[in-house]
Short mmCIF file of C-alpha atoms in Angstrom, two decimals:
data_model
loop_
_atom_site.label_atom_id
_atom_site.label_comp_id
_atom_site.label_asym_id
_atom_site.label_seq_id
_atom_site.Cartn_x
_atom_site.Cartn_y
_atom_site.Cartn_z
CA UNK A 1 -31.39 20.15 -93.51
CA UNK A 2 -35.32 18.72 -93.90
CA UNK A 3 -37.79 21.94 -93.80
CA UNK A 4 -40.91 20.14 -94.11
CA UNK A 5 -44.64 21.19 -96.56
CA UNK A 6 -45.82 22.06 -93.48
CA UNK A 7 -42.99 23.77 -91.89
CA UNK A 8 -43.36 25.88 -94.83
CA UNK A 9 -47.04 26.72 -94.65
CA UNK A 10 -46.37 26.93 -90.86
CA UNK A 11 -43.21 29.87 -92.01
CA UNK A 12 -44.98 31.15 -95.00
CA UNK A 13 -48.03 32.32 -91.87
CA UNK A 14 -46.21 33.32 -89.85
CA UNK A 15 -44.35 36.47 -91.94
CA UNK A 16 -47.80 37.81 -94.09
CA UNK A 17 -47.33 41.02 -92.57
CA UNK A 18 -43.63 41.35 -91.99
CA UNK A 19 -41.91 44.07 -94.94
CA UNK A 20 -38.46 42.58 -95.36
CA UNK A 21 -36.43 39.86 -94.03
CA UNK A 22 -35.74 41.36 -90.98
CA UNK A 23 -39.12 41.34 -89.80
CA UNK A 24 -39.97 37.91 -91.28
CA UNK A 25 -36.93 36.71 -88.85
CA UNK A 26 -37.88 37.77 -86.04
CA UNK A 27 -41.94 36.95 -86.74
CA UNK A 28 -41.17 33.92 -86.60
CA UNK A 29 -38.17 34.78 -83.15
CA UNK A 30 -41.57 36.04 -81.54
CA UNK A 31 -43.98 33.26 -82.60
CA UNK A 32 -41.68 30.09 -80.80
CA UNK A 33 -41.32 32.49 -77.93
CA UNK A 34 -44.04 33.36 -76.67
CA UNK A 35 -46.10 30.56 -78.07
CA UNK A 36 -43.79 27.38 -76.94
CA UNK A 37 -42.36 26.67 -73.60
CA UNK A 38 -38.88 25.74 -72.49
CA UNK A 39 -37.99 21.99 -70.59
CA UNK A 40 -35.58 20.15 -70.47
CA UNK A 41 -38.21 16.91 -69.36
CA UNK A 42 -39.08 16.15 -72.91
CA UNK A 43 -42.40 14.43 -74.03
CA UNK A 44 -42.42 10.91 -75.96
CA UNK A 45 -42.57 10.89 -79.53
CA UNK A 46 -42.11 8.05 -80.25
CA UNK A 47 -40.13 7.76 -83.74
CA UNK A 48 -42.60 10.81 -85.14
CA UNK A 49 -39.64 14.46 -86.51
CA UNK A 50 -38.66 15.59 -83.32
CA UNK A 51 -39.12 19.81 -84.67
CA UNK A 52 -42.52 18.79 -86.12
CA UNK A 53 -43.84 17.35 -83.25
CA UNK A 54 -42.20 20.57 -80.95
CA UNK A 55 -43.72 22.07 -83.40
CA UNK A 56 -46.76 20.54 -83.66
CA UNK A 57 -47.67 19.36 -81.29
CA UNK A 58 -46.03 19.62 -78.07
CA UNK A 59 -45.16 23.18 -78.14
CA UNK A 60 -42.43 22.40 -75.85
CA UNK A 61 -38.21 21.42 -75.01
CA UNK A 62 -34.75 23.14 -74.50
CA UNK A 63 -33.28 25.62 -76.66
CA UNK A 64 -31.33 23.04 -79.24
CA UNK A 65 -35.27 22.51 -80.56
CA UNK A 66 -36.02 26.85 -80.64
CA UNK A 67 -32.92 27.31 -82.44
CA UNK A 68 -32.87 24.18 -84.33
CA UNK A 69 -36.65 24.71 -85.66
CA UNK A 70 -36.38 28.24 -85.76
CA UNK A 71 -33.08 27.52 -88.15
CA UNK A 72 -35.68 25.41 -90.30
CA UNK A 73 -38.73 28.05 -90.44
CA UNK A 74 -36.30 30.71 -91.86
CA UNK A 75 -34.12 28.83 -94.28
CA UNK A 76 -37.59 27.06 -94.65
CA UNK A 77 -37.95 30.66 -97.16
CA UNK A 78 -35.03 30.76 -98.83
CA UNK A 79 -33.07 33.70 -96.32
CA UNK A 80 -29.36 31.36 -94.96
CA UNK A 81 -29.62 30.55 -91.38
CA UNK A 82 -27.32 28.46 -88.53
CA UNK A 83 -27.97 27.39 -85.60
CA UNK A 84 -25.04 28.04 -83.10
CA UNK A 85 -24.03 25.98 -79.81
CA UNK A 86 -21.66 27.66 -77.09
CA UNK A 87 -22.09 29.26 -73.70
CA UNK A 88 -24.38 31.76 -72.62
CA UNK A 89 -23.32 33.77 -68.94
CA UNK A 90 -21.99 32.07 -66.30
CA UNK A 91 -21.72 33.43 -62.47
CA UNK A 92 -18.96 35.35 -61.23
CA UNK A 93 -16.97 33.72 -58.79
CA UNK A 94 -16.07 36.45 -55.31
CA UNK A 95 -14.23 34.18 -53.02
CA UNK A 96 -11.67 33.12 -56.32
CA UNK A 97 -12.85 35.86 -58.36
CA UNK A 98 -13.26 33.96 -61.78
CA UNK A 99 -16.49 33.58 -63.93
CA UNK A 100 -17.48 29.84 -64.08
CA UNK A 101 -18.90 28.86 -66.47
CA UNK A 102 -20.67 25.72 -66.18
CA UNK A 103 -22.25 23.02 -68.05
CA UNK A 104 -25.89 24.37 -67.17
CA UNK A 105 -24.90 27.77 -69.01
CA UNK A 106 -24.68 25.70 -72.54
CA UNK A 107 -27.12 26.94 -74.85
CA UNK A 108 -28.01 26.88 -78.38
CA UNK A 109 -29.42 29.92 -80.54
CA UNK A 110 -29.94 30.79 -84.33
CA UNK A 111 -27.79 32.93 -86.52
CA UNK A 112 -29.29 34.64 -89.45
CA UNK A 113 -27.67 36.25 -92.51
CA UNK A 114 -29.09 39.36 -93.11
CA UNK A 115 -27.77 42.18 -95.80
CA UNK A 116 -26.45 43.89 -95.81
CA UNK A 117 -25.14 43.92 -91.77
CA UNK A 118 -24.17 39.92 -92.07
CA UNK A 119 -24.42 37.43 -89.57
CA UNK A 120 -26.96 38.75 -87.09
CA UNK A 121 -28.14 36.85 -83.63
CA UNK A 122 -31.70 35.45 -82.97
CA UNK A 123 -32.92 33.32 -79.70
CA UNK A 124 -35.75 32.26 -79.72
CA UNK A 125 -35.85 29.95 -76.28
CA UNK A 126 -38.54 32.10 -74.22
CA UNK A 127 -37.05 31.78 -69.57
CA UNK A 128 -36.77 28.95 -68.23
CA UNK A 129 -39.65 28.61 -65.17
CA UNK A 130 -37.17 25.40 -64.08
CA UNK A 131 -34.99 27.29 -62.59
CA UNK A 132 -32.00 26.91 -59.49
CA UNK A 133 -34.94 28.09 -56.72
CA UNK A 134 -33.08 31.12 -54.56
CA UNK A 135 -30.05 30.38 -52.67
CA UNK A 136 -29.36 32.83 -50.08
CA UNK A 137 -25.56 34.51 -49.68
CA UNK A 138 -24.52 31.92 -47.12
CA UNK A 139 -25.18 28.69 -49.64
CA UNK A 140 -23.56 30.88 -52.86
CA UNK A 141 -20.92 31.57 -50.84
CA UNK A 142 -20.90 27.16 -49.54
CA UNK A 143 -20.47 26.20 -53.36
CA UNK A 144 -18.10 29.98 -54.31
CA UNK A 145 -15.48 28.03 -52.22
CA UNK A 146 -15.65 25.65 -52.28
CA UNK A 147 -15.71 26.00 -56.37
CA UNK A 148 -12.57 28.04 -55.73
CA UNK A 149 -10.86 25.40 -53.58
CA UNK A 150 -11.91 22.60 -56.53
CA UNK A 151 -9.86 25.47 -59.15
CA UNK A 152 -6.43 25.72 -57.08
CA UNK A 153 -6.70 22.46 -56.41
CA UNK A 154 -6.46 21.49 -60.33
CA UNK A 155 -4.23 24.52 -61.20
#
């Protein structure tokens, strides 16, 4: 855990209006989602601290940057927070009748411990404008058919 004085100052400035830990956490989450851009094409930052470069210079990154930055900002306020990695979403395959979860569905988010509720999930990552182009029904059916045949072969 390495939050710097600069990160702590940013966190303090973001939560001045927060009346309780929940409002402070939401202020940080909202700030990141509104003022930073999602990208998988990371800029070259050399040997700089990647989270500091994300927060104060490039202001763009993927979900791990958003979630890690939020955890460090929240922790700098003395509020327990943890990074969570997993999968979000998936695509229902009508041909094979199963949920297809791919590596592209991997995601990082944050859980914050708030009394008396326990661990509450937060996601500071904004929606991506780098997604796949819209697929026609035929393209989707072909992709699902191919994926379904692969699944049957593996079984």
